[in-house]
């Protein structure tokens, strides 16, 4: 008899995005992304962090103060990392599962890469200019965005 309580594709891919976010060294915001093609195959994953070669212990992680002493000019967002980690594979009509609604810079990269759908977990910055701009661009070019509906499943495992 076939198992009945397996997870859905959306649960699986969002779970991978959530799990990827746990790799982030950012103490205030951990974001993960999982890009999937039309055949439900994972193309790439990413999380927010410093660029390759920029050692986490030597870089600023703060949110306030002199801009060059904060994380903002340095951190590479999860969506951009996932796009860059795709190693040139086509992202045309792919779906991006993200734990946080993309900022305007990531929205531009999503559009340019050919991703056609974004499934997001949280939209806590919905009223910011950045996210408003993202939604305006997505609407203009037809990138669909859908908030992920949490299921009540609990998955526990030890590493």
Short mmCIF file of C-alpha atoms in Angstrom, two decimals:
data_model
loop_
_atom_site.label_atom_id
_atom_site.label_comp_id
_atom_site.label_asym_id
_atom_site.label_seq_id
_atom_site.Cartn_x
_atom_site.Cartn_y
_atom_site.Cartn_z
CA UNK A 1 0.00 0.00 0.00
CA UNK A 2 1.26 3.47 -0.91
CA UNK A 3 2.10 5.86 1.93
CA UNK A 4 -0.64 8.48 2.27
CA UNK A 5 0.91 11.25 4.37
CA UNK A 6 3.85 12.26 2.14
CA UNK A 7 4.62 15.96 1.70
CA UNK A 8 3.43 17.94 -1.34
CA UNK A 9 5.78 19.42 -3.92
CA UNK A 10 5.22 22.90 -2.46
CA UNK A 11 6.00 21.63 1.05
CA UNK A 12 9.12 19.92 -0.25
CA UNK A 13 10.52 22.90 -2.15
CA UNK A 14 9.58 25.47 0.50
CA UNK A 15 11.13 23.15 3.09
CA UNK A 16 14.38 23.20 1.12
CA UNK A 17 14.24 27.01 0.99
CA UNK A 18 13.66 27.15 4.77
CA UNK A 19 16.46 24.65 5.38
CA UNK A 20 18.80 26.64 3.10
CA UNK A 21 18.03 29.81 5.07
CA UNK A 22 19.47 28.12 8.14
CA UNK A 23 22.94 28.36 6.49
CA UNK A 24 22.82 32.17 6.67
CA UNK A 25 25.14 33.84 9.18
CA UNK A 26 22.89 36.92 9.34
CA UNK A 27 21.71 37.22 12.94
CA UNK A 28 18.58 39.22 12.08
CA UNK A 29 17.28 37.83 8.78
CA UNK A 30 17.87 34.38 7.34
CA UNK A 31 16.49 33.93 3.81
CA UNK A 32 16.54 30.87 1.58
CA UNK A 33 15.61 30.22 -2.03
CA UNK A 34 15.02 27.10 -4.11
CA UNK A 35 14.57 27.36 -7.88
CA UNK A 36 12.65 24.56 -9.59
CA UNK A 37 12.02 23.87 -13.28
CA UNK A 38 8.70 22.91 -14.87
CA UNK A 39 9.49 19.22 -14.39
CA UNK A 40 9.73 19.70 -10.61
CA UNK A 41 13.51 19.34 -10.64
CA UNK A 42 15.66 21.55 -8.43
CA UNK A 43 17.87 23.78 -10.52
CA UNK A 44 19.53 25.70 -7.72
CA UNK A 45 19.38 26.85 -4.11
CA UNK A 46 20.77 29.84 -2.25
CA UNK A 47 20.73 31.76 0.99
CA UNK A 48 21.70 35.28 2.02
CA UNK A 49 25.36 35.67 2.81
CA UNK A 50 28.63 37.31 1.93
CA UNK A 51 30.13 36.85 -1.55
CA UNK A 52 32.56 33.98 -2.05
CA UNK A 53 35.93 34.78 -0.54
CA UNK A 54 34.59 37.50 1.77
CA UNK A 55 35.05 35.78 5.10
CA UNK A 56 32.01 36.00 7.35
CA UNK A 57 34.09 36.79 10.44
CA UNK A 58 35.71 39.79 8.74
CA UNK A 59 32.54 41.38 7.38
CA UNK A 60 29.98 43.58 9.15
CA UNK A 61 26.61 42.07 10.02
CA UNK A 62 25.00 45.09 11.72
CA UNK A 63 21.91 46.92 10.53
CA UNK A 64 22.59 50.43 11.88
CA UNK A 65 25.32 53.05 11.71
CA UNK A 66 27.76 54.05 9.00
CA UNK A 67 26.55 52.29 5.84
CA UNK A 68 29.96 50.71 5.23
CA UNK A 69 29.83 49.25 8.73
CA UNK A 70 26.51 47.50 8.02
CA UNK A 71 25.71 44.33 6.09
CA UNK A 72 23.67 46.08 3.38
CA UNK A 73 26.34 46.95 0.80
CA UNK A 74 27.90 43.49 1.11
CA UNK A 75 25.33 40.71 1.59
CA UNK A 76 24.21 38.79 -1.48
CA UNK A 77 20.53 37.91 -1.22
CA UNK A 78 19.25 34.34 -1.38
CA UNK A 79 17.42 34.81 -4.68
CA UNK A 80 20.46 36.26 -6.42
CA UNK A 81 22.68 33.53 -4.97
CA UNK A 82 20.28 30.87 -6.26
CA UNK A 83 20.25 32.47 -9.72
CA UNK A 84 24.04 32.69 -9.77
CA UNK A 85 24.38 29.13 -8.43
CA UNK A 86 22.36 27.79 -11.38
CA UNK A 87 25.61 27.52 -13.39
CA UNK A 88 24.06 28.77 -16.60
CA UNK A 89 21.16 26.32 -16.65
CA UNK A 90 18.00 27.79 -18.10
CA UNK A 91 15.64 29.37 -15.59
CA UNK A 92 12.97 30.05 -18.22
CA UNK A 93 9.52 29.40 -16.72
CA UNK A 94 11.07 28.22 -13.44
CA UNK A 95 9.50 28.75 -10.02
CA UNK A 96 11.41 30.35 -7.16
CA UNK A 97 10.44 29.28 -3.65
CA UNK A 98 11.63 31.99 -1.26
CA UNK A 99 11.24 32.49 2.46
CA UNK A 100 10.91 36.29 2.13
CA UNK A 101 9.30 38.33 -0.65
CA UNK A 102 12.06 39.53 -2.99
CA UNK A 103 13.44 43.05 -2.86
CA UNK A 104 13.45 45.18 -6.01
CA UNK A 105 17.04 44.22 -6.89
CA UNK A 106 16.25 40.52 -6.66
CA UNK A 107 13.00 41.07 -8.56
CA UNK A 108 15.01 42.50 -11.45
CA UNK A 109 17.30 39.45 -11.43
CA UNK A 110 14.28 37.12 -11.27
CA UNK A 111 12.69 38.84 -14.26
CA UNK A 112 15.90 38.93 -16.29
CA UNK A 113 16.61 35.24 -15.59
CA UNK A 114 13.23 34.10 -16.95
CA UNK A 115 11.70 32.86 -13.69
CA UNK A 116 7.92 33.07 -14.13
CA UNK A 117 6.58 32.35 -10.64
CA UNK A 118 7.59 33.23 -7.07
CA UNK A 119 6.13 31.36 -4.14
CA UNK A 120 7.00 33.21 -0.95
CA UNK A 121 6.61 32.41 2.72
CA UNK A 122 6.66 35.86 4.36
CA UNK A 123 6.01 39.41 3.17
CA UNK A 124 7.02 41.33 6.28
CA UNK A 125 8.35 44.27 4.24
CA UNK A 126 5.21 44.57 2.08
CA UNK A 127 4.84 48.30 2.73
CA UNK A 128 8.42 49.22 1.81
CA UNK A 129 9.28 50.97 -1.45
CA UNK A 130 11.50 48.03 -2.41
CA UNK A 131 8.74 45.42 -2.22
CA UNK A 132 6.14 47.74 -3.76
CA UNK A 133 8.55 48.21 -6.69
CA UNK A 134 9.05 44.43 -6.91
CA UNK A 135 5.32 43.81 -7.17
CA UNK A 136 4.91 46.59 -9.74
CA UNK A 137 7.62 45.02 -11.94
CA UNK A 138 6.27 41.48 -11.46
CA UNK A 139 2.76 42.65 -12.39
CA UNK A 140 4.06 44.52 -15.42
CA UNK A 141 5.88 41.50 -16.89
CA UNK A 142 3.55 38.75 -15.69
CA UNK A 143 5.67 37.08 -13.02
CA UNK A 144 3.13 35.42 -10.74
CA UNK A 145 3.64 35.65 -7.00
CA UNK A 146 1.75 33.53 -4.52
CA UNK A 147 2.02 33.39 -0.76
CA UNK A 148 2.73 29.89 0.48
CA UNK A 149 -0.02 28.51 2.69
CA UNK A 150 1.49 26.81 5.71
CA UNK A 151 0.37 23.28 6.36
CA UNK A 152 0.14 21.99 9.89
CA UNK A 153 2.68 19.25 9.32
CA UNK A 154 5.62 19.04 11.67
CA UNK A 155 8.82 17.42 10.48
CA UNK A 156 11.49 16.61 13.01
CA UNK A 157 14.85 15.01 12.43
CA UNK A 158 18.25 14.94 14.06
CA UNK A 159 21.41 15.87 12.26
#
